[in-house]
Short mmCIF file of C-alpha atoms in Angstrom, two decimals:
data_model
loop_
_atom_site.label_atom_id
_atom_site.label_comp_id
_atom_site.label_asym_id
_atom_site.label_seq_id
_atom_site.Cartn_x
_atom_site.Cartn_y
_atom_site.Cartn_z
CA UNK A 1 -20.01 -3.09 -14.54
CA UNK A 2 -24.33 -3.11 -14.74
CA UNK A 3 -26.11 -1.14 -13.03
CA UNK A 4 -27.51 -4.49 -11.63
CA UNK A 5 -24.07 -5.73 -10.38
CA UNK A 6 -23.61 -2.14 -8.73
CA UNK A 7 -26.85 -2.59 -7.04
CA UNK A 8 -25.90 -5.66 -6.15
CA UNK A 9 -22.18 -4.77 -4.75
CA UNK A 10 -23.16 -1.37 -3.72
CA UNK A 11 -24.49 -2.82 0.06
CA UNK A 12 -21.72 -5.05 0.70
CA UNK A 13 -19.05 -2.09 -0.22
CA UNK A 14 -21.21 0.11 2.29
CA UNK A 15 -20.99 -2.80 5.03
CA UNK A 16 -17.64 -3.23 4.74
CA UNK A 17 -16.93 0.40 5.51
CA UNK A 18 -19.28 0.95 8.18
CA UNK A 19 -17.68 -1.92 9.91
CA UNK A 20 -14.30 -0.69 9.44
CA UNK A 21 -15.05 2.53 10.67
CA UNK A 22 -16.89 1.28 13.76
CA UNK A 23 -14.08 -0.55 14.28
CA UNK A 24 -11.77 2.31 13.96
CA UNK A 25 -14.19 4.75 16.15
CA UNK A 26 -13.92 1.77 19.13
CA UNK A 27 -10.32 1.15 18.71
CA UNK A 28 -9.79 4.79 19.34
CA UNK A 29 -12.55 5.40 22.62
CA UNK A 30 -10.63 2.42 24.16
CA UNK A 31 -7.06 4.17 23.80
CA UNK A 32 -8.64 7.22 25.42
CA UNK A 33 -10.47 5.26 27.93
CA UNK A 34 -7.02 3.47 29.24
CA UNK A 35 -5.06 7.12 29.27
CA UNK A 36 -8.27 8.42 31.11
CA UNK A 37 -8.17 5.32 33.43
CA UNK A 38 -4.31 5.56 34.03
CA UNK A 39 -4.30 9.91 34.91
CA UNK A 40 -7.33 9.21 36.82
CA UNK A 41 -6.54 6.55 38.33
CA UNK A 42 -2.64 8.13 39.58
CA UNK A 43 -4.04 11.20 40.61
CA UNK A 44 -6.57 9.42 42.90
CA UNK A 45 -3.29 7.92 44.48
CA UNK A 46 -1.80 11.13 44.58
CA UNK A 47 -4.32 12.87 46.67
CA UNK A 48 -5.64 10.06 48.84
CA UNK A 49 -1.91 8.83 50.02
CA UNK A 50 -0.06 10.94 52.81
CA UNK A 51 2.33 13.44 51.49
CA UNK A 52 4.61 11.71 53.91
CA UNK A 53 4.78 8.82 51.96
CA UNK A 54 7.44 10.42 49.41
CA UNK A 55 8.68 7.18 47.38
CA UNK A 56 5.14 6.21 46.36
CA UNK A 57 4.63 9.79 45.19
CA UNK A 58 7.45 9.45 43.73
CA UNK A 59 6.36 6.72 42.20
CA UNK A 60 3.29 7.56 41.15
CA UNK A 61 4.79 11.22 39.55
CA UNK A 62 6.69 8.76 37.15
CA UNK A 63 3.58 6.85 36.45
CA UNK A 64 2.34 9.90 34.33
CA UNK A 65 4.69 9.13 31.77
CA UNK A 66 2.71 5.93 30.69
CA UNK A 67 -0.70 7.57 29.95
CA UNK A 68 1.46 10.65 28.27
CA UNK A 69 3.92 8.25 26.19
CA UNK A 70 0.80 6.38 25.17
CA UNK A 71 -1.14 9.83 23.91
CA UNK A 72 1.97 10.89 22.01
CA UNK A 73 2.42 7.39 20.15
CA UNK A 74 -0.98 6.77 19.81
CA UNK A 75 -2.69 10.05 18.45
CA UNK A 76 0.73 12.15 17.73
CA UNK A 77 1.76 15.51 19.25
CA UNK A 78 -2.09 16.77 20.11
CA UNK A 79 -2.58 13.71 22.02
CA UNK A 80 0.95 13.98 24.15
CA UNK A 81 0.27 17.46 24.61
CA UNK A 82 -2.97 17.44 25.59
CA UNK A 83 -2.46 14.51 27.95
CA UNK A 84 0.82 16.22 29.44
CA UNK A 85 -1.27 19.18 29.82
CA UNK A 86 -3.79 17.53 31.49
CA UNK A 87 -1.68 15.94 34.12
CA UNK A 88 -0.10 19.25 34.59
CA UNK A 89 -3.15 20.25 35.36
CA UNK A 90 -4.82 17.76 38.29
CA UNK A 91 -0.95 17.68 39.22
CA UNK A 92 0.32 21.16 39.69
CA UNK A 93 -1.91 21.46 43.24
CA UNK A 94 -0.07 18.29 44.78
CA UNK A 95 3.07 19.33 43.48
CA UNK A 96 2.79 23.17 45.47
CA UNK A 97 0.87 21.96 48.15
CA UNK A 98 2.42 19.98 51.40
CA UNK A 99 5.71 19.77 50.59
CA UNK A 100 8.05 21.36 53.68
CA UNK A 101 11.32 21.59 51.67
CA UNK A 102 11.62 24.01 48.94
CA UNK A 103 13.82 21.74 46.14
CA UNK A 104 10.82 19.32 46.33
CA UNK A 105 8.63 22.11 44.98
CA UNK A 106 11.46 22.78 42.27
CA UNK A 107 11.33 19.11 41.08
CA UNK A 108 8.08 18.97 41.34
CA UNK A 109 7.94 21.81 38.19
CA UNK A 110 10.89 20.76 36.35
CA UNK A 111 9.01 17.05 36.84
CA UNK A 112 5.23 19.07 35.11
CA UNK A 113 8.48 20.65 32.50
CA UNK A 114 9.46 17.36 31.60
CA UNK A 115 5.71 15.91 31.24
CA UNK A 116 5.20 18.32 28.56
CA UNK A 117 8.32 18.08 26.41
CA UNK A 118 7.77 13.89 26.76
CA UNK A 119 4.46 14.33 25.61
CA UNK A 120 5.30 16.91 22.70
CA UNK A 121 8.86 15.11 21.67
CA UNK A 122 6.82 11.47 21.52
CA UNK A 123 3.94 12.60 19.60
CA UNK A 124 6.45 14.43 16.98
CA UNK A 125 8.60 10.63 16.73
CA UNK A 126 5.41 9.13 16.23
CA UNK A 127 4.59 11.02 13.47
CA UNK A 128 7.56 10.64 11.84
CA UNK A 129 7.40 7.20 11.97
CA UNK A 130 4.06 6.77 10.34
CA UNK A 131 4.35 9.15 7.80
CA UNK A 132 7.87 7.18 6.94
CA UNK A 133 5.70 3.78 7.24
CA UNK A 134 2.99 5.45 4.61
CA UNK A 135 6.04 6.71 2.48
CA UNK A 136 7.59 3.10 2.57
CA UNK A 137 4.23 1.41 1.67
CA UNK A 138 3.06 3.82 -1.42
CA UNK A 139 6.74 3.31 -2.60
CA UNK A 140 6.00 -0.22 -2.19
CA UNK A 141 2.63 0.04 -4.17
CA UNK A 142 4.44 2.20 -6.84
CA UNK A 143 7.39 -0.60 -6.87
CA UNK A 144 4.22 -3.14 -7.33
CA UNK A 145 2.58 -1.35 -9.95
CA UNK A 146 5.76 -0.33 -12.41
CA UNK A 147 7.21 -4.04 -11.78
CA UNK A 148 3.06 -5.25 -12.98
CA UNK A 149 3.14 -2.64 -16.14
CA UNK A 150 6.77 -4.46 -16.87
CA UNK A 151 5.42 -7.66 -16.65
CA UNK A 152 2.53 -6.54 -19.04
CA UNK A 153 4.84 -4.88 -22.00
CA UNK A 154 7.22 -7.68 -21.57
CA UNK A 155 4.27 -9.90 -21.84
CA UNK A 156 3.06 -7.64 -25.19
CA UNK A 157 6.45 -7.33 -26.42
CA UNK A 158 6.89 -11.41 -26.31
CA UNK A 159 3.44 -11.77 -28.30
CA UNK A 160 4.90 -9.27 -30.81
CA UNK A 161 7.70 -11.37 -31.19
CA UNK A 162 5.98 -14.59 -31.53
CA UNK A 163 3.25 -13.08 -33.74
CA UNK A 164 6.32 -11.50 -36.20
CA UNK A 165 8.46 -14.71 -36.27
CA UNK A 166 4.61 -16.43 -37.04
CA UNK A 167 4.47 -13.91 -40.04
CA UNK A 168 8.37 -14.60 -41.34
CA UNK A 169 7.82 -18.00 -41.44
CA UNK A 170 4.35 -17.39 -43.00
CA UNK A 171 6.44 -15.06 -45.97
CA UNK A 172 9.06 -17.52 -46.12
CA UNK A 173 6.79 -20.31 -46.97
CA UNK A 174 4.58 -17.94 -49.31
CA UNK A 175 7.72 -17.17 -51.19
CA UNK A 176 8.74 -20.87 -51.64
CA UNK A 177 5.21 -21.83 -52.97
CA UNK A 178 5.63 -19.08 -55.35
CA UNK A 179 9.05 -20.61 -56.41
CA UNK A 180 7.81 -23.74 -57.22
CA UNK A 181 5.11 -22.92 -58.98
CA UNK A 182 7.16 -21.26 -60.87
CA UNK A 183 9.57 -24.39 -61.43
CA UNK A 184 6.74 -26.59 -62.18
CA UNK A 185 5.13 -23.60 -64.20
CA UNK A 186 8.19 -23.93 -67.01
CA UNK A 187 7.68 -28.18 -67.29
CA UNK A 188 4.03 -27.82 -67.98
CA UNK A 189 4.61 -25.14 -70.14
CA UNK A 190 7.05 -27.07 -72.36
CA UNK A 191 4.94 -29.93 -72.41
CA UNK A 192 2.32 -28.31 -73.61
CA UNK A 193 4.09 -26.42 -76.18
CA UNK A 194 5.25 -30.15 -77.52
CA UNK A 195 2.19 -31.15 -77.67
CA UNK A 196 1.23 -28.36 -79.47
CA UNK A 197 3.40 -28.99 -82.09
CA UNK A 198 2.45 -32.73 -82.38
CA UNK A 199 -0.53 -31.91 -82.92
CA UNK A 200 0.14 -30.11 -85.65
CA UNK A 201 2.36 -32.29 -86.98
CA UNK A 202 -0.68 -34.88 -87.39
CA UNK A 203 -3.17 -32.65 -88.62
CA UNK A 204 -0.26 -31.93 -91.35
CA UNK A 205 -0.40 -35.60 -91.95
CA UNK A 206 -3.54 -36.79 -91.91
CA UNK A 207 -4.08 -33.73 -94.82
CA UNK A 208 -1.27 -35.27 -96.88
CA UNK A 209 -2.38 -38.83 -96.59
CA UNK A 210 -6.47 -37.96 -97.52
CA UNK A 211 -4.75 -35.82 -100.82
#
C-alpha cells in the first residue's frame, strides 16, 4: 500500500472507529440509565406507599431483581454487585423501619442476602457465557483460516500436478522427436553414402572413356 492510498484510507478507518465507539459509549449510558431508572424509580414506590400496603411492597422488593439481573448480564459480576449493593443500600432503611412483626424484618435481610448473591451469581454466568461465545468464534476463525490455507496448498499442490504431467508429456514428446530423427537420420545417411559411391563410380568412368 502508498503512502497516498494510506492517506487516503487513513480517515475513513478513523471514522469508522469513532463511530463504533460512540456507538458503544451510548449503548452502554443507556443500560445504566434503565437500571438507574428501574432502582430509582422502585425505591420512590417504596418510600412514598404506606407500609401498610404489604403486597405492593412486596411487590416492589421483587422488582429489584430486574435492574440487578440486568447489571449482572449486562456488565458481568461488577455490575450485579454493584447494583445489588446499591439497592441494599436505599433499601436496608425501609426494610428496618415500620415493620411491627419481627420475621418481616428477617425477610426483609435474607431478601438484601439474596439481592447480592443474584447479582454476584448472574454476573459470574454472564461471563462465562461470553468468554465461551469469544472461545467458540476464534475457534471458528481458526477453523476458517486452516480450512483457507487447505484450500490454498490443495490449490498449489493441483498446479504442481498439472505443471509436472505438462512437463512428462513435454519429455515424452522430446524423446520421440529424438527417435525419429534418429530413424530418418539412418535413411538419409544411406542415401547419401550411395550416392557417394555413384559418384565415384562415374568419375571412374568418365576417366576410362577420355583414356
Amino acid at each position: 500500500m502508498t503512502s497516498k492510498s494510506f492517506r487516503e484510507t487513513g480517515p475513513t478507518f478513523k471514522n469508522t472507529l469513532g463511530h463504533s465507539t460512540d456507538g458503544f459509549r451510548n449503548d452502554r449510558f443507556r443500560k445504566i440509565a434503565v437500571i438507574v431508572f428501574l432502582v430509582v424509580g422502585a425505591t420512590a414506590l417504596h418510600y412514598g406507599i404506606d407500609v401498610q400496603a404489604g403486597a405492593v411492597h412486596d411487590v416492589l422488593t421483587r422488582s429489584y431483581y430486574i435492574p440487578i439481573v440486568l447489571a449482572g448480564l449486562w456488565f458481568g459480576p461488577i455490575g450485579g454487585l454493584v447494583t445489588s449493593v446499591c439497592v441494599t443500600i436505599v433499601f436496608f432503611p425501609h426494610a428496618i423501619h415500620g415493620w411491627d412483626a419481627p420475621y418481616t424484618l428477617i425477610f426483609r435481610l435474607i431478601e438484601i442476602l439474596m439481592y447480592n448473591v443474584i447479582g454476584l451469581l448472574t454476573g459470574l454466568m454472564s461471563a462465562t457465557t461470553k468468554k465461551a461465545l469469544i472461545a467458540e468464534k476464534s475457534a471458528r476463525i481458526e477453523q476458517e483460516r486452516a480450512y483457507e490455507d487447505l484450500k490454498e496448498n490443495t490449490e498449489l499442490l493441483i498446479a504442481t500436478e498439472q505443471q509436472l504431467r505438462r512437463s512428462e508429456r513435454l519429455a515424452a514428446l522430446g524423446n520421440m522427436s529424438a527417435g525419429l530423427a534418429h530413424e530418418i537420420r539412418n535413411p538419409l545417411a544411406t542415401i547419401k553414402t550411395s550416392v557417394e559411391i555413384l559418384q565415384d563410380r562415374r568419375v571412374a568412368s568418365d576417366q576410362d572413356g577420355s583414356t
